[in-house]
Amino acid sequence: MIATERQRQELEASPFPRPRQTRVFAVSNQKGGVGKTTTSVNVAAALAKRGANVLVIDTDPQGNASTALGVEHRSGTPSIYDVLLDEVPLHSVAQKCPDLDSLWCVPATIDLAGADIELVSVVRREFRLHDALRELLDGPGKGLDYIFIDCPPSLGLLTLNAMVVATEVLIPIQCEYYALEGLTQLMKTVEMVKKHLNPVLDVSTIVLTMYDGRTNLAREVADEVRSHFPTQTLEQTVPRSVRVSEAPGFGQTVITHDPHSSGAVAYMAIARDIAVRGAAGAESTQ
């Protein structure tokens, strides 16, 4: 706990550079239960806590990101479903999160459950989110620093919409058996999108979740992921944490629920890594 508190204090004193232009992340892994939603909302909250303007777009019909961010998402609530199917503007369905002034969420409702099928016959079906987000960024959302799109655990049209508009893919990987299973398919999908629909898409960030350094398995999985993806895999891992698991039950992220917990500190460190990498990347492209 002493080391965690020391790390928290160091992070409090560290700058979180703001990006020069909006960074759009698709947070994706078609394997369920890997910490995808948890990573989306906690990284977003950590960045917002340090002054960034952040939008989370929940495209998972389960609506878990909406729950964790404390926004209304009962059936019938204006949501991402209305944006994708009825061309309702994103800014009109975004809700401000109650805990952080610079964090917004576009909720998902159960209405989204059939959207993958409904989108099949829609014109520009892969570009529905792209068109809505471009309209937002050209208008009321031009001050946004980060957008995190929480994808469902599948590679259907909802995930495809996220990848077509994103510039970066963030992949959470669970430090357990079968961690790399399905990752090959995800990488193929990213390459396909890059080739045919979005040439700037890049797998920029891999986060190791549910890490228990006491077990050989976790260390072996972490080593294997790092050997395959040395530049994308962040040094900071996310430990198993009761506080992280219980926070959504309070309609909160762990960042506001218990900022001193190991999970909150880990996500704050990950958020800083993402901010610093983005700033370094911007400088290198000049």
CSV table of C-alpha atoms in Angstrom, one decimal:
chain,number,residue,atom,x,y,z
A,1,MET,CA,0.0,0.0,0.0
A,2,ILE,CA,2.9,2.3,0.7
A,3,ALA,CA,4.2,1.8,-2.8
A,4,THR,CA,0.8,2.5,-4.2
A,5,GLU,CA,0.4,5.7,-2.3
A,6,ARG,CA,3.8,6.9,-3.3
A,7,GLN,CA,3.0,6.2,-7.0
A,8,ARG,CA,-0.3,8.1,-6.6
A,9,GLN,CA,1.5,11.1,-5.2
A,10,GLU,CA,4.0,11.0,-8.0
A,11,LEU,CA,1.2,10.9,-10.6
A,12,GLU,CA,-0.6,13.8,-8.8
A,13,ALA,CA,2.6,15.8,-9.3
A,14,SER,CA,3.1,14.7,-12.9
A,15,PRO,CA,1.9,16.7,-16.0
A,16,PHE,CA,-0.7,15.0,-18.2
A,17,PRO,CA,0.0,16.7,-21.6
A,18,ARG,CA,-3.2,17.5,-23.7
A,19,PRO,CA,-3.2,16.3,-27.3
A,20,ARG,CA,-3.1,18.9,-30.1
A,21,GLN,CA,-6.1,17.3,-31.8
A,22,THR,CA,-8.8,14.9,-30.7
A,23,ARG,CA,-7.6,11.3,-30.2
A,24,VAL,CA,-10.3,8.7,-31.0
A,25,PHE,CA,-9.9,5.3,-29.5
A,26,ALA,CA,-11.8,2.1,-30.3
A,27,VAL,CA,-11.5,0.0,-27.2
A,28,SER,CA,-11.9,-3.5,-28.6
A,29,ASN,CA,-11.5,-7.2,-27.9
A,30,GLN,CA,-14.0,-9.7,-29.1
A,31,LYS,CA,-13.3,-11.9,-26.1
A,32,GLY,CA,-15.7,-11.0,-23.3
A,33,GLY,CA,-14.7,-10.4,-19.7
A,34,VAL,CA,-11.2,-9.0,-20.3
A,35,GLY,CA,-11.8,-5.6,-18.7
A,36,LYS,CA,-12.7,-3.7,-21.9
A,37,THR,CA,-15.4,-1.5,-20.4
A,38,THR,CA,-13.6,-1.1,-17.1
A,39,THR,CA,-10.5,0.1,-19.0
A,40,SER,CA,-12.6,2.5,-21.2
A,41,VAL,CA,-14.4,4.2,-18.3
A,42,ASN,CA,-11.4,4.4,-15.9
A,43,VAL,CA,-8.9,5.7,-18.4
A,44,ALA,CA,-11.5,8.3,-19.6
A,45,ALA,CA,-12.2,9.3,-16.0
A,46,ALA,CA,-8.5,9.5,-15.1
A,47,LEU,CA,-7.8,11.8,-18.1
A,48,ALA,CA,-10.9,13.9,-17.3
A,49,LYS,CA,-9.8,14.2,-13.6
A,50,ARG,CA,-6.6,15.8,-14.9
A,51,GLY,CA,-8.4,18.4,-16.9
A,52,ALA,CA,-8.9,16.8,-20.3
A,53,ASN,CA,-12.3,17.0,-22.1
A,54,VAL,CA,-13.4,13.4,-22.6
A,55,LEU,CA,-16.3,11.7,-24.3
A,56,VAL,CA,-17.1,8.0,-23.9
A,57,ILE,CA,-19.4,6.5,-26.5
A,58,ASP,CA,-21.0,3.3,-25.3
A,59,THR,CA,-21.7,0.9,-28.2
A,60,ASP,CA,-22.2,-2.2,-26.2
A,61,PRO,CA,-25.9,-3.1,-25.8
A,62,GLN,CA,-25.2,-4.2,-22.2
A,63,GLY,CA,-24.7,-0.6,-21.3
A,64,ASN,CA,-22.0,-1.3,-18.7
A,65,ALA,CA,-20.0,1.8,-19.5
A,66,SER,CA,-23.2,3.9,-19.1
A,67,THR,CA,-23.8,2.3,-15.7
A,68,ALA,CA,-20.2,3.0,-14.5
A,69,LEU,CA,-20.4,6.6,-15.6
A,70,GLY,CA,-23.6,7.2,-13.8
A,71,VAL,CA,-25.7,8.2,-16.8
A,72,GLU,CA,-29.3,7.3,-17.5
A,73,HIS,CA,-29.7,4.4,-20.0
A,74,ARG,CA,-33.1,2.9,-19.5
A,75,SER,CA,-34.9,1.7,-22.7
A,76,GLY,CA,-36.2,4.7,-24.5
A,77,THR,CA,-33.4,7.1,-23.3
A,78,PRO,CA,-31.9,9.0,-26.3
A,79,SER,CA,-28.8,7.0,-27.0
A,80,ILE,CA,-26.2,5.8,-29.5
A,81,TYR,CA,-29.0,3.7,-31.1
A,82,ASP,CA,-30.8,6.9,-32.3
A,83,VAL,CA,-27.5,8.3,-33.6
A,84,LEU,CA,-26.7,5.2,-35.7
A,85,LEU,CA,-30.2,4.4,-37.0
A,86,ASP,CA,-32.0,7.7,-37.0
A,87,GLU,CA,-29.1,10.2,-37.6
A,88,VAL,CA,-29.8,12.0,-34.4
A,89,PRO,CA,-26.8,14.4,-33.6
A,90,LEU,CA,-24.3,13.0,-31.0
A,91,HIS,CA,-24.3,16.2,-28.9
A,92,SER,CA,-28.1,15.9,-28.4
A,93,VAL,CA,-27.8,12.4,-26.7
A,94,ALA,CA,-24.5,13.0,-24.7
A,95,GLN,CA,-25.0,13.3,-21.0
A,96,LYS,CA,-22.5,14.9,-18.6
A,97,CYS,CA,-21.2,12.5,-16.0
A,98,PRO,CA,-22.2,13.5,-12.4
A,99,ASP,CA,-18.7,13.0,-10.9
A,100,LEU,CA,-16.4,14.8,-13.3
A,101,ASP,CA,-17.2,18.1,-15.1
A,102,SER,CA,-15.2,17.4,-18.2
A,103,LEU,CA,-16.5,13.9,-18.8
A,104,TRP,CA,-19.5,13.1,-21.0
A,105,CYS,CA,-21.1,9.8,-22.1
A,106,VAL,CA,-23.3,8.8,-25.0
A,107,PRO,CA,-25.2,6.0,-23.5
A,108,ALA,CA,-26.2,2.6,-24.9
A,109,THR,CA,-29.6,1.1,-24.2
A,110,ILE,CA,-31.0,-2.4,-24.7
A,111,ASP,CA,-32.5,-1.0,-27.9
A,112,LEU,CA,-29.0,-1.5,-29.4
A,113,ALA,CA,-29.2,-5.3,-29.1
A,114,GLY,CA,-30.6,-5.7,-32.6
A,115,ALA,CA,-28.6,-2.8,-34.2
A,116,ASP,CA,-26.0,-5.1,-35.9
A,117,ILE,CA,-28.9,-6.7,-37.9
A,118,GLU,CA,-30.8,-3.4,-38.4
A,119,LEU,CA,-27.7,-1.7,-39.8
A,120,VAL,CA,-27.2,-4.3,-42.5
A,121,SER,CA,-29.6,-2.7,-44.9
A,122,VAL,CA,-28.7,1.0,-44.0
A,123,VAL,CA,-26.9,3.2,-46.5
A,124,ARG,CA,-23.2,3.8,-45.5
A,125,ARG,CA,-23.7,1.3,-42.7
A,126,GLU,CA,-20.0,1.2,-41.7
A,127,PHE,CA,-19.8,5.0,-41.7
A,128,ARG,CA,-22.8,5.9,-39.5
A,129,LEU,CA,-20.7,6.7,-36.4
A,130,HIS,CA,-18.0,8.3,-38.6
A,131,ASP,CA,-20.4,10.8,-40.1
A,132,ALA,CA,-22.0,11.6,-36.7
A,133,LEU,CA,-18.6,12.1,-35.0
A,134,ARG,CA,-17.2,14.3,-37.8
A,135,GLU,CA,-20.3,16.5,-37.4
A,136,LEU,CA,-19.7,16.7,-33.6
A,137,LEU,CA,-16.0,17.5,-33.9
A,138,ASP,CA,-16.7,20.2,-36.5
A,139,GLY,CA,-19.2,21.8,-34.2
A,140,PRO,CA,-20.0,21.5,-30.4
A,141,GLY,CA,-17.4,18.8,-29.8
A,142,LYS,CA,-14.4,20.6,-31.3
A,143,GLY,CA,-12.8,21.1,-27.8
A,144,LEU,CA,-12.7,17.4,-27.0
A,145,ASP,CA,-9.3,15.9,-26.2
A,146,TYR,CA,-10.2,12.2,-26.2
A,147,ILE,CA,-13.0,10.0,-27.4
A,148,PHE,CA,-13.2,6.4,-26.2
A,149,ILE,CA,-15.6,4.1,-28.0
A,150,ASP,CA,-16.4,1.1,-25.9
A,151,CYS,CA,-17.1,-1.7,-28.4
A,152,PRO,CA,-19.2,-4.9,-27.8
A,153,PRO,CA,-17.4,-8.2,-27.5
A,154,SER,CA,-17.8,-9.1,-31.1
A,155,LEU,CA,-16.5,-8.0,-34.5
A,156,GLY,CA,-19.9,-7.0,-36.0
A,157,LEU,CA,-21.1,-3.7,-37.5
A,158,LEU,CA,-21.0,-1.8,-34.2
A,159,THR,CA,-17.3,-2.6,-33.7
A,160,LEU,CA,-16.7,-1.9,-37.4
A,161,ASN,CA,-18.3,1.6,-37.0
A,162,ALA,CA,-16.0,2.3,-34.2
A,163,MET,CA,-12.9,1.2,-36.1
A,164,VAL,CA,-13.9,3.2,-39.2
A,165,VAL,CA,-13.9,6.5,-37.2
A,166,ALA,CA,-11.1,5.8,-34.7
A,167,THR,CA,-7.5,6.7,-35.2
A,168,GLU,CA,-6.3,4.3,-32.5
A,169,VAL,CA,-7.3,0.9,-31.2
A,170,LEU,CA,-6.8,0.1,-27.5
A,171,ILE,CA,-6.9,-3.6,-26.6
A,172,PRO,CA,-7.2,-4.8,-23.1
A,173,ILE,CA,-5.8,-8.3,-22.6
A,174,GLN,CA,-6.6,-10.5,-19.6
A,175,CYS,CA,-3.5,-12.1,-17.9
A,176,GLU,CA,-5.1,-15.6,-17.9
A,177,TYR,CA,-5.4,-18.7,-20.1
A,178,TYR,CA,-6.4,-18.0,-23.7
A,179,ALA,CA,-5.3,-14.4,-23.4
A,180,LEU,CA,-4.1,-14.3,-27.0
A,181,GLU,CA,-6.9,-16.4,-28.4
A,182,GLY,CA,-8.9,-14.3,-30.8
A,183,LEU,CA,-6.3,-11.6,-30.9
A,184,THR,CA,-5.2,-12.9,-34.3
A,185,GLN,CA,-8.7,-12.4,-35.6
A,186,LEU,CA,-8.9,-8.9,-34.1
A,187,MET,CA,-5.6,-8.0,-35.8
A,188,LYS,CA,-6.9,-9.3,-39.1
A,189,THR,CA,-10.0,-7.2,-38.7
A,190,VAL,CA,-7.9,-4.1,-38.0
A,191,GLU,CA,-5.8,-4.7,-41.1
A,192,MET,CA,-8.9,-5.2,-43.2
A,193,VAL,CA,-10.4,-1.9,-41.9
A,194,LYS,CA,-7.1,-0.2,-42.5
A,195,LYS,CA,-6.8,-1.5,-46.0
A,196,HIS,CA,-10.4,-0.8,-47.2
A,197,LEU,CA,-12.1,1.8,-44.9
A,198,ASN,CA,-9.7,3.7,-42.6
A,199,PRO,CA,-6.0,3.9,-43.6
A,200,VAL,CA,-5.0,5.8,-40.4
A,201,LEU,CA,-6.2,3.1,-38.0
A,202,ASP,CA,-3.4,1.9,-35.7
A,203,VAL,CA,-3.2,-0.5,-32.7
A,204,SER,CA,-1.5,1.9,-30.5
A,205,THR,CA,-2.1,0.6,-27.0
A,206,ILE,CA,-2.4,-2.8,-25.2
A,207,VAL,CA,-3.3,-2.9,-21.6
A,208,LEU,CA,-2.7,-6.0,-19.4
A,209,THR,CA,-5.6,-6.5,-17.1
A,210,MET,CA,-6.4,-8.7,-14.1
A,211,TYR,CA,-2.7,-9.1,-13.4
A,212,ASP,CA,-1.6,-11.0,-10.4
A,213,GLY,CA,2.2,-10.9,-10.2
A,214,ARG,CA,2.3,-13.7,-7.6
A,215,THR,CA,1.3,-16.3,-10.3
A,216,ASN,CA,3.6,-17.8,-12.9
A,217,LEU,CA,0.7,-17.8,-15.4
A,218,ALA,CA,0.2,-14.0,-15.2
A,219,ARG,CA,3.9,-13.3,-15.7
A,220,GLU,CA,4.1,-15.8,-18.6
A,221,VAL,CA,1.1,-14.2,-20.3
A,222,ALA,CA,2.5,-10.7,-19.8
A,223,ASP,CA,5.9,-11.8,-21.2
A,224,GLU,CA,4.2,-13.4,-24.2
A,225,VAL,CA,2.1,-10.4,-25.0
A,226,ARG,CA,5.1,-8.1,-24.7
A,227,SER,CA,7.2,-10.3,-26.9
A,228,HIS,CA,4.5,-10.1,-29.7
A,229,PHE,CA,3.7,-6.4,-29.2
A,230,PRO,CA,6.7,-4.7,-27.5
A,231,THR,CA,5.9,-1.1,-28.4
A,232,GLN,CA,2.2,-1.2,-27.9
A,233,THR,CA,2.1,-2.9,-24.5
A,234,LEU,CA,2.1,-0.5,-21.6
A,235,GLU,CA,4.5,-1.2,-18.7
A,236,GLN,CA,1.7,-0.5,-16.1
A,237,THR,CA,-0.6,-3.5,-15.6
A,238,VAL,CA,-4.0,-3.5,-13.9
A,239,PRO,CA,-4.2,-5.6,-10.8
A,240,ARG,CA,-7.2,-7.6,-9.7
A,241,SER,CA,-9.1,-5.2,-7.4
A,242,VAL,CA,-12.2,-5.4,-5.4
A,243,ARG,CA,-12.6,-1.6,-5.6
A,244,VAL,CA,-12.5,-1.7,-9.4
A,245,SER,CA,-15.2,-4.4,-9.5
A,246,GLU,CA,-17.5,-2.7,-7.0
A,247,ALA,CA,-17.3,0.9,-8.3
A,248,PRO,CA,-20.0,0.5,-11.1
A,249,GLY,CA,-22.4,-0.7,-8.4
A,250,PHE,CA,-22.2,2.9,-7.1
A,251,GLY,CA,-22.6,4.4,-10.6
A,252,GLN,CA,-18.9,5.4,-10.5
A,253,THR,CA,-15.5,4.7,-11.9
A,254,VAL,CA,-12.8,3.6,-9.4
A,255,ILE,CA,-11.1,6.9,-10.1
A,256,THR,CA,-13.8,8.7,-8.1
A,257,HIS,CA,-15.0,5.8,-6.0
A,258,ASP,CA,-11.6,5.2,-4.3
A,259,PRO,CA,-8.8,7.2,-5.8
A,260,HIS,CA,-6.2,5.7,-3.3
A,261,SER,CA,-6.9,2.1,-4.3
A,262,SER,CA,-4.4,0.1,-6.4
A,263,GLY,CA,-6.8,-0.1,-9.3
A,264,ALA,CA,-7.4,3.6,-9.4
A,265,VAL,CA,-3.6,4.3,-9.3
A,266,ALA,CA,-3.0,1.8,-12.0
A,267,TYR,CA,-5.6,3.4,-14.3
A,268,MET,CA,-4.2,6.8,-13.5
A,269,ALA,CA,-0.7,5.6,-14.6
A,270,ILE,CA,-2.1,4.1,-17.8
A,271,ALA,CA,-3.9,7.4,-18.6
A,272,ARG,CA,-0.7,9.3,-18.1
A,273,ASP,CA,1.2,6.8,-20.4
A,274,ILE,CA,-1.4,7.3,-23.0
A,275,ALA,CA,-1.2,11.1,-22.7
A,276,VAL,CA,2.6,11.2,-22.8
A,277,ARG,CA,2.8,8.8,-25.8
A,278,GLY,CA,0.3,10.9,-27.7
A,279,ALA,CA,2.3,14.0,-27.0
A,280,ALA,CA,5.5,12.3,-28.1
A,281,GLY,CA,3.9,10.9,-31.2
A,282,ALA,CA,2.6,14.4,-32.1
A,283,GLU,CA,6.2,15.8,-31.8
A,284,SER,CA,7.7,13.0,-33.9
A,285,THR,CA,5.3,13.6,-36.8
A,286,GLN,CA,6.1,17.3,-37.1
